[in-house]
C-alpha positions as semicolon CSV with decimal commas, in nm:
position;residue;x (nm);y (nm);z (nm)
1;X;10,056;7,931;9,487
2;X;10,136;8,057;9,846
3;X;10,092;8,405;9,808
4;X;9,766;8,608;9,723
5;X;9,942;8,890;9,542
6;X;10,273;8,825;9,386
7;X;10,329;9,162;9,216
8;X;10,152;9,472;9,074
9;X;10,174;9,600;8,711
10;X;10,145;9,972;8,679
11;X;10,044;10,127;8,340
12;X;10,284;10,413;8,268
13;X;10,369;10,642;7,972
14;X;10,733;10,555;7,985
15;X;10,856;10,214;8,127
16;X;11,221;10,320;8,154
17;X;11,126;10,643;8,333
18;X;10,905;10,462;8,577
19;X;11,157;10,178;8,648
20;X;11,425;10,456;8,722
21;X;11,191;10,649;8,941
22;X;11,087;10,352;9,141
23;X;11,443;10,209;9,191
24;X;11,556;10,533;9,311
25;X;11,261;10,620;9,538
26;X;11,149;10,286;9,689
27;X;11,361;10,011;9,556
28;X;11,075;9,751;9,570
29;X;11,238;9,510;9,328
30;X;11,015;9,280;9,122
31;X;10,714;9,344;9,328
32;X;10,646;9,630;9,085
33;X;10,620;9,572;8,722
34;X;10,550;9,812;8,446
35;X;10,364;9,831;8,118
36;X;10,333;10,090;7,855
37;X;9,967;10,198;7,814
38;X;9,768;10,503;7,720
39;X;9,429;10,396;7,840
40;X;9,232;10,713;7,936
41;X;9,219;10,805;8,306
42;X;9,153;11,116;8,498
43;X;9,141;11,221;8,862
44;X;9,152;10,964;9,131
45;X;9,233;10,620;9,016
46;X;9,044;10,454;9,305
47;X;9,340;10,302;9,480
48;X;9,646;10,384;9,701
49;X;9,955;10,189;9,781
50;X;10,095;10,202;10,129
51;X;10,466;10,165;10,232
52;X;10,477;10,058;10,606
53;X;10,819;10,124;10,786
54;X;10,955;10,083;11,103
55;X;11,032;10,438;11,227
56;X;10,972;10,807;11,135
57;X;11,323;10,849;10,978
58;X;11,249;10,594;10,726
59;X;10,933;10,769;10,638
60;X;11,153;11,086;10,580
61;X;11,414;10,894;10,383
62;X;11,163;10,761;10,151
63;X;10,978;11,071;10,073
64;X;11,297;11,262;10,025
65;X;11,405;10,991;9,772
66;X;11,071;11,014;9,602
67;X;11,068;11,390;9,569
68;X;11,418;11,381;9,447
69;X;11,305;11,154;9,160
70;X;11,021;11,382;9,068
71;X;10,723;11,290;9,302
72;X;10,469;11,540;9,408
73;X;10,394;11,578;9,779
74;X;10,027;11,560;9,845
75;X;10,040;11,548;10,237
76;X;10,371;11,634;10,391
77;X;10,518;11,421;10,679
78;X;10,316;11,473;11,001
79;X;10,240;11,333;11,327
80;X;9,919;11,195;11,439
81;X;9,757;10,982;11,717
82;X;9,839;10,660;11,528
83;X;10,187;10,757;11,422
84;X;10,390;10,936;11,141
85;X;10,302;10,947;10,778
86;X;10,281;11,139;10,436
87;X;10,144;11,091;10,083
88;X;10,309;11,152;9,748
89;X;10,214;11,111;9,384
90;X;10,455;10,939;9,153
91;X;10,535;11,093;8,813
92;X;10,315;10,816;8,672
93;X;10,027;10,928;8,874
94;X;10,002;10,659;9,132
95;X;9,952;10,772;9,485
96;X;10,170;10,625;9,753
97;X;10,130;10,655;10,144
98;X;10,446;10,616;10,358
99;X;10,356;10,547;10,733
100;X;10,476;10,413;11,067
101;X;10,307;10,350;11,397
102;X;10,620;10,440;11,577
103;X;10,658;10,766;11,727
104;X;11,022;10,772;11,783
105;X;11,348;10,666;11,596
106;X;11,540;10,366;11,722
107;X;11,786;10,325;11,430
108;X;11,977;10,523;11,153
109;X;11,743;10,630;10,872
110;X;11,693;10,376;10,595
111;X;11,461;10,306;10,309
112;X;11,380;9,958;10,422
113;X;11,002;9,880;10,374
114;X;10,837;9,641;10,602
115;X;10,512;9,591;10,411
116;X;10,331;9,700;10,094
117;X;9,957;9,741;10,108
118;X;9,721;9,791;9,817
119;X;9,409;9,965;9,934
120;X;9,112;9,944;9,673
121;X;8,838;10,205;9,682
122;X;8,513;10,027;9,689
123;X;8,179;10,174;9,611
124;X;8,024;9,897;9,804
125;X;8,271;9,746;10,050
126;X;8,043;9,458;10,148
127;X;7,991;9,344;9,789
128;X;8,355;9,375;9,698
129;X;8,456;9,183;10,051
130;X;8,217;8,909;9,933
131;X;8,376;8,879;9,583
132;X;8,718;8,821;9,727
133;X;8,604;8,595;10,023
134;X;8,400;8,395;9,777
135;X;8,730;8,335;9,577
136;X;8,921;8,212;9,879
137;X;9,080;8,526;10,008
138;X;9,010;8,504;10,389
139;X;8,908;8,821;10,567
140;X;9,147;8,923;10,857
141;X;8,961;9,238;10,976
142;X;8,634;9,387;10,888
143;X;8,463;9,707;11,001
144;X;8,121;9,687;10,839
145;X;8,077;9,898;10,518
146;X;8,394;10,101;10,579
147;X;8,709;9,896;10,574
148;X;8,837;9,534;10,528
149;X;9,167;9,398;10,568
150;X;9,242;9,065;10,398
151;X;9,462;8,789;10,538
152;X;9,717;8,752;10,261
153;X;9,934;8,514;10,444
154;X;10,295;8,523;10,323
155;X;10,214;8,746;10,030
156;X;10,476;9,024;9,981
157;X;10,183;9,278;9,932
158;X;9,880;9,307;10,157
159;X;9,515;9,369;10,045
160;X;9,250;9,582;10,183
161;X;8,922;9,765;10,094
162;X;8,818;10,124;10,189
163;X;8,523;10,318;10,091
164;X;8,602;10,501;9,771
165;X;8,537;10,842;9,913
166;X;8,707;10,767;10,242
167;X;9,012;10,651;10,069
168;X;9,030;10,961;9,850
169;X;8,998;11,192;10,162
170;X;9,266;10,980;10,337
171;X;9,500;11,029;10,033
172;X;9,438;11,409;10,030
173;X;9,268;11,422;9,687
174;X;8,924;11,468;9,548
175;X;8,713;11,159;9,507
176;X;8,616;11,222;9,142
177;X;8,778;11,009;8,878
178;X;8,703;10,802;8,574
179;X;8,873;10,579;8,308
180;X;9,137;10,316;8,364
181;X;9,260;10,238;8,715
182;X;9,601;10,175;8,539
183;X;9,706;9,895;8,769
184;X;9,687;9,503;8,751
185;X;9,708;9,285;9,048
186;X;9,906;8,981;8,957
187;X;9,805;8,696;9,196
188;X;9,604;8,408;9,315
189;X;9,290;8,499;9,139
190;X;9,430;8,472;8,785
191;X;9,220;8,636;8,536
192;X;8,925;8,829;8,694
193;X;8,776;9,161;8,745
194;X;8,619;9,280;9,083
195;X;8,311;9,487;9,130
196;X;8,496;9,814;9,100
197;X;8,681;9,712;8,789
198;X;9,023;9,624;8,937
199;X;9,175;9,383;8,696
200;X;9,373;9,077;8,812
201;X;9,599;8,869;8,597
202;X;9,789;8,523;8,641
203;X;10,141;8,536;8,776
204;X;10,401;8,496;8,496
205;X;10,600;8,185;8,552
206;X;10,963;8,198;8,427
207;X;11,081;7,892;8,212
């Protein structure tokens, strides 16, 4: 297998509704899978998904499409020292950050996504980093006990670790939460559970 993460499966109350929303909002194709599940969950689910795009107009195009489909704005589009971004919560509860490092537009707006990044909130970033590194996922960048970016090679989805409380603050939500994360990572680890309870599963191979 050449990719670290092949796809992500979100637990949702209504698969058809979720499929319709994501097709309208982000159009990520088979990188997102859906499963009907009613595992108890409350508050912050401990992760965010980031869509990295090439220019501010694309940030606005994606948030507009998401809101039109029923998403809730957590942080409106704003400029910062690092670029332009916003945060929304999908109808199924997943939190998405849409961002670009560019300050100016250089092309007509589009919903093209350059990169998807899964950020996992870790209670102990060092312990979680060790878990993944010991299983063959190399570390690309590491900032002590605060943040880790893994080198996921040709994977269509990137992977990082952030302190749980810091990730919630960055998303714009309270850090408290309990129950299921409601996400499964389909990739190179096969069947595994990390120190923070995030579940990995083997990639389904079509006959």
